[in-house]
Amino acid sequence: MEVVVHETGEELAGYAADRIRAEATSGVLRVLGVATGSSPSPVYTALAAGNASPLAGLEVFALDEYVGLPPGDPRSYHAVIDREITKPLGLDPARVHVPDGAAADLVAAARAYEVAIAEAGGVDLQILGIGTDGHIGFNEPSSSLRSRTRVKTLTASTRADNARFFDRPEQVPTHCLTQGLGTILDARRVLLVAQGRHKATAVAASIEGPLTAMCPGSVLQLHPDATIVLDREAASELRLLDYYRYVAEHKHAVTPTR
Ligand code: F6R
């Protein structure tokens, strides 16, 4: 994993936005996977603040959606993505896909989502946030490391974390449709962003802890091209922080010995 640490969330968002724009401009990015949440959100703001034209033709796949919110509910991830990504970046709504958490047959909706990703040619770059319990997408602790898109039950801690978006905590849905950890691992490149002290334990466990279903973010240790972009606070529990900084500073200084 490449670990990149920035002083502030603003720098972090700018770095991630530049990377997305550069990939889209060079043509290696056609299918973008997006996450919602307070860490990814400033990345989309930074993207929208710059030249969004390289992004116009992107196909976009969201990671997850609540089950049971009616279509058009402003708290649904479909609505969040529309507000934060589709409209500000001027994307074609027909090319922006979100799991159908309002489907009568959720098993069929999950299967159809996997098929749609495959038919688009797979995700080139997957943006991820991380929950305080280590979830990526909504793959909660104990998720199968090879899981595919499916219904998951949200943990009490995730529901409490997300209660800020609802009038009352009991309104937070209990279930979601989420891409699986195996689905996320299939993305060609992964870029996880995390900001804030409250993410430090989950970040350290994902990067330096054992590979375990108890910390779903640790599955990224199996990914051949994962970049983790952090602010100083989210990086504060990393044991090898000095090493990651050294690697980043000397990235282009390696001289092949033969
Ligand atoms: C949502 C998603 C989640 C969030 C995570 C962090 O699409 O994929 O994994 O990224 O819950 O959310 P924040 O940043 O709001 O704490």
XYZ file of C-alpha atoms in Angstrom, residues 82-177:
96
model
C -26.774 13.402 -7.264
C -26.106 16.508 -5.109
C -22.369 16.014 -4.529
C -21.181 14.315 -7.709
C -23.573 14.020 -10.665
C -24.794 17.618 -10.784
C -21.621 19.496 -9.699
C -19.437 17.495 -12.102
C -21.947 17.678 -14.946
C -22.125 13.885 -15.333
C -24.752 12.100 -17.386
C -27.244 10.713 -14.779
C -27.814 7.680 -17.007
C -24.147 6.749 -16.451
C -24.268 7.098 -12.663
C -25.268 3.842 -10.983
C -26.346 3.247 -7.378
C -27.509 -0.095 -5.936
C -31.305 -0.209 -5.862
C -32.079 -0.291 -2.143
C -35.787 0.180 -2.885
C -36.031 -2.963 -5.061
C -38.730 -5.507 -4.192
C -36.178 -8.267 -4.877
C -32.924 -7.175 -3.245
C -31.084 -10.367 -4.135
C -31.839 -9.778 -7.824
C -30.870 -6.098 -7.480
C -27.514 -7.094 -5.973
C -26.870 -9.559 -8.769
C -27.856 -7.005 -11.403
C -25.408 -4.506 -9.901
C -22.504 -6.931 -10.228
C -23.512 -7.587 -13.850
C -23.684 -3.839 -14.604
C -20.167 -3.291 -13.213
C -18.830 -6.202 -15.271
C -20.576 -4.989 -18.440
C -19.020 -1.544 -17.977
C -15.601 -3.242 -18.044
C -14.961 -3.175 -14.286
C -14.042 -0.273 -12.026
C -10.773 1.462 -12.951
C -10.417 3.573 -9.805
C -12.411 3.006 -6.630
C -12.666 5.859 -4.116
C -13.230 4.649 -0.552
C -13.918 6.163 2.854
C -13.655 4.126 6.049
C -15.963 3.756 9.033
C -14.777 4.061 12.629
C -15.352 0.289 12.900
C -13.132 -0.332 9.854
C -15.916 -0.863 7.311
C -15.356 -0.033 3.654
C -18.467 0.320 1.563
C -20.903 -0.964 4.174
C -18.970 -4.181 4.730
C -19.181 -4.331 8.480
C -16.775 -6.296 10.726
C -17.127 -10.062 10.139
C -17.868 -9.552 6.411
C -16.513 -12.249 4.148
C -13.263 -11.055 2.613
C -14.450 -12.337 -0.792
C -18.039 -11.108 -0.555
C -19.954 -9.690 -3.517
C -22.766 -7.112 -3.641
C -25.436 -8.130 -1.131
C -27.696 -7.025 1.692
C -25.864 -6.269 4.937
C -27.137 -5.392 8.398
C -25.590 -2.169 9.696
C -23.865 -2.294 13.086
C -25.126 -0.202 15.989
C -21.944 1.902 15.781
C -22.451 2.688 12.059
C -26.087 3.596 12.678
C -25.002 5.868 15.531
C -22.278 7.467 13.339
C -24.820 8.149 10.563
C -27.630 9.355 12.860
C -26.421 12.925 12.205
C -28.087 12.772 8.785
C -31.512 11.842 10.231
C -33.944 13.636 12.567
C -34.001 10.734 15.010
C -31.488 7.861 15.492
C -34.198 5.213 15.021
C -34.818 6.558 11.497
C -31.387 5.316 10.341
C -32.078 2.250 8.174
C -30.996 -1.079 9.623
C -29.914 -2.594 6.290
C -28.078 -1.632 3.122
C -27.081 -3.014 -0.265
